XYZ file of C-alpha atoms in Angstrom:
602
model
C -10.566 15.048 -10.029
C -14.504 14.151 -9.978
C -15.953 14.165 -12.952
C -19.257 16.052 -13.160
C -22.603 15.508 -15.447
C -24.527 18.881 -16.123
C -28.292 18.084 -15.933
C -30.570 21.087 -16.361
C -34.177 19.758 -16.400
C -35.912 20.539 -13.576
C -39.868 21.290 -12.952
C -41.754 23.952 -14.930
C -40.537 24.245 -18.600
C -37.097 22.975 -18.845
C -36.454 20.150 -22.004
C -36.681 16.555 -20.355
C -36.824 14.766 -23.949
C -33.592 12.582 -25.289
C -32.370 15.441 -26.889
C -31.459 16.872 -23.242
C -27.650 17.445 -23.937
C -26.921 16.985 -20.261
C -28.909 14.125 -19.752
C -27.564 12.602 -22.829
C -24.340 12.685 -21.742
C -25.267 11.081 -18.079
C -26.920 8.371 -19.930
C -23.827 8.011 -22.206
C -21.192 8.356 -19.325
C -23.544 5.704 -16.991
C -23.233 3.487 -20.170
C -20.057 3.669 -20.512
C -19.527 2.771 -16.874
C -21.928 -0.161 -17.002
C -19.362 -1.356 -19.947
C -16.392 -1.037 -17.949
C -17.629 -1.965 -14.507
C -18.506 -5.252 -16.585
C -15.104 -5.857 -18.039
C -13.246 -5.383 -15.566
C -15.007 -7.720 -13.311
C -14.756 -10.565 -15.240
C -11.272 -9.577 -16.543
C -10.275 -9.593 -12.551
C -12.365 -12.826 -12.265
C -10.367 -14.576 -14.687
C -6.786 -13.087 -13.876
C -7.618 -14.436 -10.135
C -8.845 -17.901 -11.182
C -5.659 -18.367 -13.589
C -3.734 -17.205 -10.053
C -5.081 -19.686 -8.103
C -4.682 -22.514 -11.012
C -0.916 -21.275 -10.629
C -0.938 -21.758 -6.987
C -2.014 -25.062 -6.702
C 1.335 -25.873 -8.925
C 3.225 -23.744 -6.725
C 2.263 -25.575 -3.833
C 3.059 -29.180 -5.285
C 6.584 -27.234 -5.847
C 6.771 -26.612 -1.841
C 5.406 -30.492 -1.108
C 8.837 -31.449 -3.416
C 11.167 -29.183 -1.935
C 10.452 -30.028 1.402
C 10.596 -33.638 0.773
C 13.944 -33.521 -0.897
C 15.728 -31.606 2.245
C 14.234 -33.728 4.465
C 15.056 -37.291 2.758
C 17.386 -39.820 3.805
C 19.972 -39.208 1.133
C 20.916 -35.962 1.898
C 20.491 -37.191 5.757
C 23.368 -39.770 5.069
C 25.335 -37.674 2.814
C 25.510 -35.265 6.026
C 26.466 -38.090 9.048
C 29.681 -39.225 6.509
C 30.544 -35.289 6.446
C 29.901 -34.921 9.967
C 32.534 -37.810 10.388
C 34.191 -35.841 7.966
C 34.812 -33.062 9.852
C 36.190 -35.214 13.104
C 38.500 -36.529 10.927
C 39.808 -33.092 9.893
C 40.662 -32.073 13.089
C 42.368 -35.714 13.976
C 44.638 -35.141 11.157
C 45.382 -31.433 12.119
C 46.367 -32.937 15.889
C 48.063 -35.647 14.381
C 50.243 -33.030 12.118
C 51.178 -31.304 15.679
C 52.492 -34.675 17.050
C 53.944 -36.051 14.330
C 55.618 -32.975 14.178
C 56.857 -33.327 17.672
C 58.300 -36.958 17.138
C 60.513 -36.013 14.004
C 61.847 -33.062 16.204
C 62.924 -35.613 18.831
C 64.023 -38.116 16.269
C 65.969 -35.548 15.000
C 67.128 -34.298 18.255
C 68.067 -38.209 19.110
C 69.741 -38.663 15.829
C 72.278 -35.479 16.321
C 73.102 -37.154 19.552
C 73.899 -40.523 17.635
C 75.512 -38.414 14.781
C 78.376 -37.149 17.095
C 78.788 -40.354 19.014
C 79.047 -42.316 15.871
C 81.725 -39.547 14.717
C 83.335 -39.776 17.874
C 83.699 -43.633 17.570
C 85.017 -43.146 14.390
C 87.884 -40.817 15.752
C 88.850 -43.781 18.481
C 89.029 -46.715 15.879
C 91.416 -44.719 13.529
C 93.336 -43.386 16.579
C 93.066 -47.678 17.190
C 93.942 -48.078 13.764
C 97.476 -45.974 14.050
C 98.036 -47.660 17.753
C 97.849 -51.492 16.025
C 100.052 -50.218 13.167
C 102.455 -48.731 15.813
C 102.167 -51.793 17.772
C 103.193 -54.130 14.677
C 106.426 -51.729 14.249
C 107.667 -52.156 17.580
C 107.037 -56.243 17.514
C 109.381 -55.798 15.147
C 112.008 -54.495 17.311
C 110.636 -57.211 20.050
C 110.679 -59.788 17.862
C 114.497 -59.088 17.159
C 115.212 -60.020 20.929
C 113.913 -63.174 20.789
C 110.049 -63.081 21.511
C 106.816 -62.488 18.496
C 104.487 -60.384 19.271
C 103.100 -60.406 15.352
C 99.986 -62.590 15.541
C 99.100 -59.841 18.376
C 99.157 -56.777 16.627
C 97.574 -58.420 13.284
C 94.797 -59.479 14.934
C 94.346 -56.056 16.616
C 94.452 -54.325 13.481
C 91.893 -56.975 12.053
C 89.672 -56.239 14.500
C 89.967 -52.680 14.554
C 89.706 -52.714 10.801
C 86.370 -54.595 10.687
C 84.883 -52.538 13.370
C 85.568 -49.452 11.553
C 83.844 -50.488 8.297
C 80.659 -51.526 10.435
C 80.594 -48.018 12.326
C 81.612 -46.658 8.914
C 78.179 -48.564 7.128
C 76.115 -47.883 9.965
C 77.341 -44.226 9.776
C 76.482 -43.870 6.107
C 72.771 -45.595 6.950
C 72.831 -42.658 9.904
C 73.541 -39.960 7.620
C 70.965 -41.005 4.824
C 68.147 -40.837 8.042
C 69.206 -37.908 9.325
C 68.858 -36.075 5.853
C 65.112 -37.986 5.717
C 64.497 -36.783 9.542
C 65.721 -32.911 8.203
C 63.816 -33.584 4.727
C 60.574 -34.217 6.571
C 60.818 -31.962 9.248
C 60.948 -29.373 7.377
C 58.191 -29.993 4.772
C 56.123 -31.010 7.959
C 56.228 -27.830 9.360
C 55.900 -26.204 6.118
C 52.715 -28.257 5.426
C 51.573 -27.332 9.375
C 52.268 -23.635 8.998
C 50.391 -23.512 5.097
C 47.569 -25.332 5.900
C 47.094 -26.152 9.513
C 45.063 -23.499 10.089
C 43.144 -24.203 7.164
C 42.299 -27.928 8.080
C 40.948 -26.629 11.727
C 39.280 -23.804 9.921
C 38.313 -26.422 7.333
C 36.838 -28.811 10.163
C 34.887 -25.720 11.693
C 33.442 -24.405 8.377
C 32.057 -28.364 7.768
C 30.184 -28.390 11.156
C 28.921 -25.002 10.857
C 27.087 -25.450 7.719
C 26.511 -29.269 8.634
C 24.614 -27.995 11.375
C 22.676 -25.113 8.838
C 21.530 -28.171 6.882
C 20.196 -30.209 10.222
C 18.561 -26.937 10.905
C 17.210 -26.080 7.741
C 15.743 -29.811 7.564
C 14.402 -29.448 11.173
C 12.840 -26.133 9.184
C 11.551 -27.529 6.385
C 9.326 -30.044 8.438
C 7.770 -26.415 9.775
C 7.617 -25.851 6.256
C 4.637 -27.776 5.550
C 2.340 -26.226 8.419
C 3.875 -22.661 7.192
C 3.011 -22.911 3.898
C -0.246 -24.046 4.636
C -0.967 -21.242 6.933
C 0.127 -18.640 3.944
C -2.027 -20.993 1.594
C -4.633 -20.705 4.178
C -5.148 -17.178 4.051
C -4.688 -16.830 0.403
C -7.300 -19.066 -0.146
C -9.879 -16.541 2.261
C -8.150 -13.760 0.579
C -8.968 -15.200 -2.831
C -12.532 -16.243 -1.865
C -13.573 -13.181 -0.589
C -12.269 -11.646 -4.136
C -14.201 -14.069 -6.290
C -17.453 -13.119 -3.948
C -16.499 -9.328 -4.200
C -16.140 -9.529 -7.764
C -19.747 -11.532 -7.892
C -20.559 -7.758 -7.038
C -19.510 -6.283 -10.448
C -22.750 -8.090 -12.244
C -25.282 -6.552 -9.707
C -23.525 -2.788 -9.795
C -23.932 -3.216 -13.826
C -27.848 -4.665 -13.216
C -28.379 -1.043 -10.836
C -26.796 1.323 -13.528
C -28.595 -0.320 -16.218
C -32.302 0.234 -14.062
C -30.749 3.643 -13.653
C -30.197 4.493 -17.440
C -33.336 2.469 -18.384
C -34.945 4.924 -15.806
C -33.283 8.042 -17.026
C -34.389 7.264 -20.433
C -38.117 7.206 -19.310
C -37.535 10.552 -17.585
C -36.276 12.123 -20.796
C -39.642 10.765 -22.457
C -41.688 12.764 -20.368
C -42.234 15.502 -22.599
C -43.111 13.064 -25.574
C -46.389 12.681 -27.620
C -46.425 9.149 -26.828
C -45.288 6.741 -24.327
C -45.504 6.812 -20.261
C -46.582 9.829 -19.732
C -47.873 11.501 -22.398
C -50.828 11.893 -21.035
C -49.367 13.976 -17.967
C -49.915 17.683 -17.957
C -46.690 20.317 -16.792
C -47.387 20.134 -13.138
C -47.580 16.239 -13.583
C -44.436 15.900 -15.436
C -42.517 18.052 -12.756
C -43.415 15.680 -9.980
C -42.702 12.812 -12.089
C -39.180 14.390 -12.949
C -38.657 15.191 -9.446
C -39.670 11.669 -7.620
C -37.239 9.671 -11.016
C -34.168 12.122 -10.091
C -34.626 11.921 -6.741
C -34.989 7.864 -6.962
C -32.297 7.366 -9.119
C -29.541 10.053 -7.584
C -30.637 7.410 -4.581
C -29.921 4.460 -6.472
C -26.211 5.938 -8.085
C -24.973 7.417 -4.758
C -25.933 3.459 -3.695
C -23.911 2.272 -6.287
C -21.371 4.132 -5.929
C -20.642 3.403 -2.241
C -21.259 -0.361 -2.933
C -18.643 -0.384 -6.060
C -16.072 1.713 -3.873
C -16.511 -0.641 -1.295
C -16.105 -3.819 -3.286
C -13.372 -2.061 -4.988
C -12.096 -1.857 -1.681
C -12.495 -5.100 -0.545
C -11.007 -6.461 -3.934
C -7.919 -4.381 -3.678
C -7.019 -5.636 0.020
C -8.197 -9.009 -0.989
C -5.210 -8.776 -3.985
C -3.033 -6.704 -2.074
C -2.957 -9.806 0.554
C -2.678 -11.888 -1.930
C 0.236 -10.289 -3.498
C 1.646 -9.660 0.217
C 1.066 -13.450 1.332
C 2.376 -14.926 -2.019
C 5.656 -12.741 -1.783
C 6.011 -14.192 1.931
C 5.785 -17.503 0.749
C 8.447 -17.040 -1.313
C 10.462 -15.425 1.064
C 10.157 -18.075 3.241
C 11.381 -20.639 0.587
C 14.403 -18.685 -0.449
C 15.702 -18.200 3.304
C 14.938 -21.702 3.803
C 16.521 -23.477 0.459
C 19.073 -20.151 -0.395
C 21.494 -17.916 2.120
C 19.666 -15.972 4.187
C 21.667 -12.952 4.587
C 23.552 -14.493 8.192
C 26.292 -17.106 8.827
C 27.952 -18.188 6.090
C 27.235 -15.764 3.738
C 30.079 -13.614 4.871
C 32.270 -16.169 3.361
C 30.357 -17.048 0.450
C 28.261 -14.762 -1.659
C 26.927 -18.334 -3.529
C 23.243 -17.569 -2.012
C 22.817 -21.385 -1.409
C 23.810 -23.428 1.434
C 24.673 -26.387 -0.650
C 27.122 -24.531 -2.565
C 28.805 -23.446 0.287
C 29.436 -27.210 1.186
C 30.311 -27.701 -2.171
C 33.001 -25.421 -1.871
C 34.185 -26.667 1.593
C 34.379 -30.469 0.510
C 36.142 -29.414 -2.831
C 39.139 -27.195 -0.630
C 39.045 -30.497 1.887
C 39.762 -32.436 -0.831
C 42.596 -30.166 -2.148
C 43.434 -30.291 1.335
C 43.512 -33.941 1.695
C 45.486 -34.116 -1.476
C 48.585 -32.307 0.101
C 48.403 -33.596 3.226
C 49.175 -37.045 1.950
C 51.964 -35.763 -0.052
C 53.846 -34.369 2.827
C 53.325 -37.039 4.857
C 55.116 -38.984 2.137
C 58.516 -37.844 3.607
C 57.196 -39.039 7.062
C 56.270 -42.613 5.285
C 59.821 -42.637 3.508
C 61.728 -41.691 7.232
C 59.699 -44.353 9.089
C 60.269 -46.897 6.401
C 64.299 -46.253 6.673
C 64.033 -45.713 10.680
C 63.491 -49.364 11.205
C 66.095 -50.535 8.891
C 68.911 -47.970 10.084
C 67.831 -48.493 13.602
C 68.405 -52.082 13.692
C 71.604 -51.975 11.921
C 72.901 -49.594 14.369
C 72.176 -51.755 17.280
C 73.993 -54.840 15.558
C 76.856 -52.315 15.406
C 76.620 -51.424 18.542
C 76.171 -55.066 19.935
C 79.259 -55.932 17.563
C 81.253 -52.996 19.139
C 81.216 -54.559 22.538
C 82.671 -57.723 21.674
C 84.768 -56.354 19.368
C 86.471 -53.881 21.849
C 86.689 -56.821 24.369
C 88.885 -58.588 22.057
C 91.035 -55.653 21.422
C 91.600 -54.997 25.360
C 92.354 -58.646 26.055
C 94.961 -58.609 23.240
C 96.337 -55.559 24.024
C 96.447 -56.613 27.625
C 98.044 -60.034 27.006
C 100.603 -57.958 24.545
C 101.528 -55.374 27.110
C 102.157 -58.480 30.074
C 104.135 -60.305 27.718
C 106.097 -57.251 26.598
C 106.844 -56.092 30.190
C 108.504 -59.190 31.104
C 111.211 -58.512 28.241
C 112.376 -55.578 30.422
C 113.382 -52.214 28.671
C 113.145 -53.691 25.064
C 109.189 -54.178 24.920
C 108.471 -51.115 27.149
C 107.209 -48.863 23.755
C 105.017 -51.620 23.277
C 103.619 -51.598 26.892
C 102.954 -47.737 26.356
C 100.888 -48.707 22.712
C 98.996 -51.389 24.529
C 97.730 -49.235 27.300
C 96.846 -46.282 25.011
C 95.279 -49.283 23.086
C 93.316 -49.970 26.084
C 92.332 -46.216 26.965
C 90.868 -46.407 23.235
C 88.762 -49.253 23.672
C 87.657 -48.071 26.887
C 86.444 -44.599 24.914
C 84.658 -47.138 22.146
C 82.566 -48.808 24.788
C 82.195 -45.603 26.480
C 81.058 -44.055 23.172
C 79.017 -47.336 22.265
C 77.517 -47.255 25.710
C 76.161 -43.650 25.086
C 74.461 -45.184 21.588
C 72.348 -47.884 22.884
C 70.024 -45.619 25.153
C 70.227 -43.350 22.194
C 69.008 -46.034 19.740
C 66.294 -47.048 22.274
C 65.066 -43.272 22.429
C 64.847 -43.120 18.710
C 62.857 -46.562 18.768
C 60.590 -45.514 20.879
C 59.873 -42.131 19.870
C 59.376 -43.733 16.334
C 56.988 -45.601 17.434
C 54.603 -42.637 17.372
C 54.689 -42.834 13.041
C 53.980 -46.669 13.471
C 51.069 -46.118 15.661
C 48.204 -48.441 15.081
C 45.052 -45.976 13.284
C 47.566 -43.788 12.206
C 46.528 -41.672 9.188
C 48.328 -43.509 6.400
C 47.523 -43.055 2.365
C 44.912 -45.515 2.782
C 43.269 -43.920 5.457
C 43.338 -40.655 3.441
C 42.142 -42.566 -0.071
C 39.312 -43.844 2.394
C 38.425 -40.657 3.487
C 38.536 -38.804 -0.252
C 36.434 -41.381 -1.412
C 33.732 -40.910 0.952
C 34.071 -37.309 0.684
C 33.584 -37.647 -2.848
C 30.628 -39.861 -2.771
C 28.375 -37.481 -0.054
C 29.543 -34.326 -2.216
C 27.764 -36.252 -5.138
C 25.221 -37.091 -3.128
C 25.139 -33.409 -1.857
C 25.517 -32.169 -5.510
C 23.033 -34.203 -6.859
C 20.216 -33.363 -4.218
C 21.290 -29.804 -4.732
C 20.720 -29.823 -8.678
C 17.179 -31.469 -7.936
C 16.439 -28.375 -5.090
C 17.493 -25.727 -7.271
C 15.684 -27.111 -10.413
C 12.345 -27.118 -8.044
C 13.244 -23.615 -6.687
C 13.749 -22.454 -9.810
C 10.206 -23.479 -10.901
C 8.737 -22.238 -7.767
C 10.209 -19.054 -8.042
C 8.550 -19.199 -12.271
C 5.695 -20.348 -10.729
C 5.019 -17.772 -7.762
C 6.395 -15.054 -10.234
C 3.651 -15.848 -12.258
C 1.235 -16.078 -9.597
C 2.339 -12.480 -8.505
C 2.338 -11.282 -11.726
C -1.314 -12.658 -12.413
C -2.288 -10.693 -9.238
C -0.424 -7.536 -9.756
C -2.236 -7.338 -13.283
C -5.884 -8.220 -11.406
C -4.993 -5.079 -9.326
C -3.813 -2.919 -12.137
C -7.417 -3.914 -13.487
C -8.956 -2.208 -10.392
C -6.688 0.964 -10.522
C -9.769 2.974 -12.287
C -12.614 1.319 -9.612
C -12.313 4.371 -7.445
C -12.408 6.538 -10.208
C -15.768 5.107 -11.536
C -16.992 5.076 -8.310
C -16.411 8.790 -8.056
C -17.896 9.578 -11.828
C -21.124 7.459 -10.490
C -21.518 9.734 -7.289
C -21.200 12.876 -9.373
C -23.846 12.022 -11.412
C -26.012 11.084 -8.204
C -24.955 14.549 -7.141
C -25.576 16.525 -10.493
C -29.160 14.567 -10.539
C -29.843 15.449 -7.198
C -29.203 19.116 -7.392
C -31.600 20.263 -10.256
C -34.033 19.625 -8.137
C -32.865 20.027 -4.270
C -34.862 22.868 -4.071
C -38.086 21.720 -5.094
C -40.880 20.452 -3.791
C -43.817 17.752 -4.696
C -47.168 19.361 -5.898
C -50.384 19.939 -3.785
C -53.128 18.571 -6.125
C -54.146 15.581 -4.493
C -54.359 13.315 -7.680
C -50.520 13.947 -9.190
C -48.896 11.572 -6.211
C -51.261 8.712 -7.451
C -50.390 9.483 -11.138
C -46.856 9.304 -10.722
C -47.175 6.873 -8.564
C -48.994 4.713 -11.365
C -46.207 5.721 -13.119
C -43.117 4.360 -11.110
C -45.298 1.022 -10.447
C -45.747 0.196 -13.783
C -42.353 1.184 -15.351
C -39.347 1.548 -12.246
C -40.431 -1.239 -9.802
C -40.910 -3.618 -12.002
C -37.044 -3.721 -13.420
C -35.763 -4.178 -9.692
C -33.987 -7.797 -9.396
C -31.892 -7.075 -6.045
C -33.249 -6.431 -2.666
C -30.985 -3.638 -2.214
C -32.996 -1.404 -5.111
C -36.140 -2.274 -3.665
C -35.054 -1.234 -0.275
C -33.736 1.897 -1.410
C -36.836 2.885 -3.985
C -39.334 2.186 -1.126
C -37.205 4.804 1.051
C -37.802 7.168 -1.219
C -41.162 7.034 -2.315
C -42.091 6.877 0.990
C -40.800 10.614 1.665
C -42.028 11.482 -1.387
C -45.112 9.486 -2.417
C -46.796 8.686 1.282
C -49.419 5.782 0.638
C -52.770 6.947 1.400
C -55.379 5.435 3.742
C -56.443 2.438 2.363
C -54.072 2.407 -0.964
C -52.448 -0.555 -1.881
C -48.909 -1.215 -1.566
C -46.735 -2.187 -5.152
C -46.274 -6.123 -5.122
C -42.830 -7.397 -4.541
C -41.756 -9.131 -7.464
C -39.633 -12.143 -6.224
C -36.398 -12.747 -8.349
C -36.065 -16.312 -9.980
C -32.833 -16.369 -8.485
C -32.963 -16.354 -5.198
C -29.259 -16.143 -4.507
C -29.208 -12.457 -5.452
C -31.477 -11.440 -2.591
C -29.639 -13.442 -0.197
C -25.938 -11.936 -1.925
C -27.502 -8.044 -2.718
């Protein structure tokens, strides 16, 4: 709502001393104004200085920040995690084909499993044919012919070569429950966490690659930042010279009151003036009310306009300061994209916190199940090469038992009927031996399979506990490194953030200073108006000597006050409507100001 002044002294009889309620309270209200206009100003003034002293700190704070992302140690921290990563997915392919070789170890060792059983069914059937054989060289040895040192050296042999298949049976068994053992916690490892490691492995690279990009960023940082501190810097200049305004608005309303207080004088018995009669009085009333509702409407657009200009100049600053911010959050925080879907931390850093900690965890388990795989290969080599002695043994062993049995069969034939039982024992003797080799045979390409196959646990570069304590240790040392970079960045953010809270808060109470400009300005142009209008009507007088009086008047008492160009321009536009210069009359003398910067500024 405009405020209005009522002013009732116009021409011919109405009061124009001090004790004019209306213009009293004009005088009072203009005052009041000048007050306020002046406090505000140099409240605004020092708000916005304090600002900028903030800035400069908030800008040192940017310098930091985007000298830590962009160092070497968080550069090297990233390469070992980037290594880091590779290596996650070589373990995860490694799981899938060390899974596949203990499935055909185990597949091999079943095979090896029922020929060794089956080799343990021929030498007891052996066993029961030498026993049989020594009974019936009993019978032989009654007619005359000793077949004894035959049949105890078969079942010497036979015996020994049971207890080896026997041992190397027991040594099978123990590897097979190993192979089964580790199998099964292999797969149970793959299925838990396999997943995870390749998921693991992707996560790493993902936000490896948000830090190379958010260093690549924070090189664009610099030139960013300076663009925003650029145009806060104009904005904040062209506040400080908008606010230079609030001194010369105060100067105008103070010529205005000074002049308003010589227009209620008029009507005094001494002073400028007194010596005026009515008609002279009216004219001077007329030409000061018309000069000064000039001057206020003047003032009032100026102030409105600087007020103006001052709130856009804040509001940028406000606006530009906020996007500086913004910028530093997105760059050094989450951004709202990517990995924030997984993580609600708000900081990149954290989320690779998180991902080194879980492939550490990770690492942890992987190199306790691959402890059964360690234990199997460790036995594999042993069990394997006592099998092949076995095997080796087998043959010659089973050649000695078919020669004997063959030399005790020929010898027993040529007794006739009498040794024919033990001809029958030493060819089933031989049909056993025959399935021993047979059996043996089958084992050797067996044993070969398994040694082969095994040789995919005993690769060279395989993925071993040391390999793993290797790889934990430099995970741990680049998340300290990481961790320790990201302590230092979120201490700086942190004082940013204080800082350019400040900084916004400074400006936001600079505006909240200006929130009454536009009302002032308003209060000034209804005065202008209410002056204006007690005497729109009128008209200067005819008698040819009141213009120079009041003219005399305003020189001596109005243009002398003027200190800005802007008043003089304005008071000259309106005495020259209402006080032509005659032929020949001298114009007033400009009084130059002392300070010349004022004519140049207003």
């Amino acid at each position: 709502m405009r405020a209005t002044f009522e002013v009732d002294n116009g021409i011919g009889g109405a009061a124009t001393g001090v004790g004019d309620p209306g213009l009293a309270r004009l005088v009072a209200a203009l005052e009041g104004s000048a007050r306020e206009i002046d406090v505000t100003f140099a409240r605004a003034g020092s708000q916005l200085g304090e600002g900028l002293s903030l800035f400069e700190g908030l800008k040192e704070r940017l310098s930091t920040l985007s000298a830590e992302l962009s160092g070497t140690e968080i550069a090297d921290a990233g390469k070992s995690l980037s290594g880091l990563a590779g290596e996650l997915r070589a373990i995860n392919d490694g799981l899938r084909d060390e899974t596949g070789v203990l499935q055909e170890l185990t597949t091999h060792s079943k095979a090896a499993s029922l020929a060794l059983d089956r080799l343990l069914e021929h030498m007891r059937l052996i066993t029961i044919l030498a026993r049989s054989a020594r009974i019936e060289a009993v019978s032989v040895q009654a007619a005359g012919r000793d077949f004894g040192d035959f049949t105890s050296e078969i079942v010497a042999l036979t015996t020994q070569a049971q207890h080896t298949i026997q041992s190397c049976a027991r040594d099978h068994d123990h590897l097979s429950a190993l192979l089964g053992s580790a199998l099964s916690a292999q797969r149970d490892f793959e299925g838990r966490y396999g997943h995870a490691l390749s998921g693991l492995a992707d996560n790493l690279e993902q936000t490896l690659a948000e830090v190379a990009e958010r260093q690549r960023r924070s090189v664009s940082l610099t030139s960013d930042a300076a663009a925003h501190s650029g145009k806060i810097a104009m904005a904040a200049g062209g506040a400080i010279i908008a606010l230079q305004s609030g001194d010369s608005i105060r100067q105008r309303l103070e010529h205005v009151i000074k002049a308003l207080r010589l227009l209620g004088s008029l009507d005094g018995t001494s002073g400028p003036g007194a010596d005026f009669d009515a008609v002279e009085r009216g004219a001077a009333a007329l030409v000061l009310r018309r000069l000064q509702a000039a001057q206020l409407d003047e003032s009032a657009l100026t102030l409105a306009q600087d007020a103006d200009a001052i709130e856009s100049a804040l509001a940028l600053l406000a606006g530009d300061t906020a996007g500086l911010l913004d910028l530093v959050r997105s760059l050094y925080q989450g951004d709202g994209g990517g990995k924030s879907e997984r993580s609600q931390s708000g900081s990149f850093l954290a989320d690779l916190e998180s991902d080194l900690a879980q492939a550490s965890d990770l690492l942890g388990k992987c190199d306790r199940a691959r402890s059964g795989v360690d234990r199997v290969t460790s036995a594999l080599a042993t069990v394997l090469e006592t099998c092949q002695q076995t095997v080796a043994a087998l043959a010659g062993t089973v050649s000695s038992i078919v020669l004997i049995g063959m030399n005790a069969g020929l010898r027993a034939a040529r007794i006739g009927t009498g040794g024919r039982s033990l001809v029958v024992i030493a060819q089933e003797l031989k049909v056993a031996a025959d399935q021993v080799a047979t059996d043996a045979n089958h084992l050797t390409p067996t044993f070969a399979r398994m040694q082969e196959a095994s040789a995919g646990l005993t690769r060279g570069g395989r993925l071993d506990a040391a390999h793993f304590a290797a790889l934990d240790a430099a995970m741990r040392s680049s998340l300290a490194a990481m961790r320790q970079t990201g302590d230092r960045l979120g201490a700086t953010l942190g004082q940013l953030t204080r800082e350019g809270g400040g900084f916004s808060a400074v400006v936001a109470d600079a505006r909240l200073s200006f929130s009454n400009a536009g009302a002032m300005s308003d209060l000034i142009a209804s005065g202008a108006v209410e002056l204006a209008r007690g005497v729109a009507d009128q008209e200067m007088p005819s008698r040819a000597d009141v213009a120079e009086r009041v003219r005399g008047l305003v020189d001596a008492h109005i243009w002398p006050n003027y200190t800005m160009v802007g008043e003089r321009t304005i008071h000259q536009a309106v005495i020259g409507l209402l006080l032509p210069a005659q032929s020949g009359a001298a114009a007033p003398v400009v009084v130059q100001s002392t300070d010349s910067l004022d004519d140049f500024l207003f």
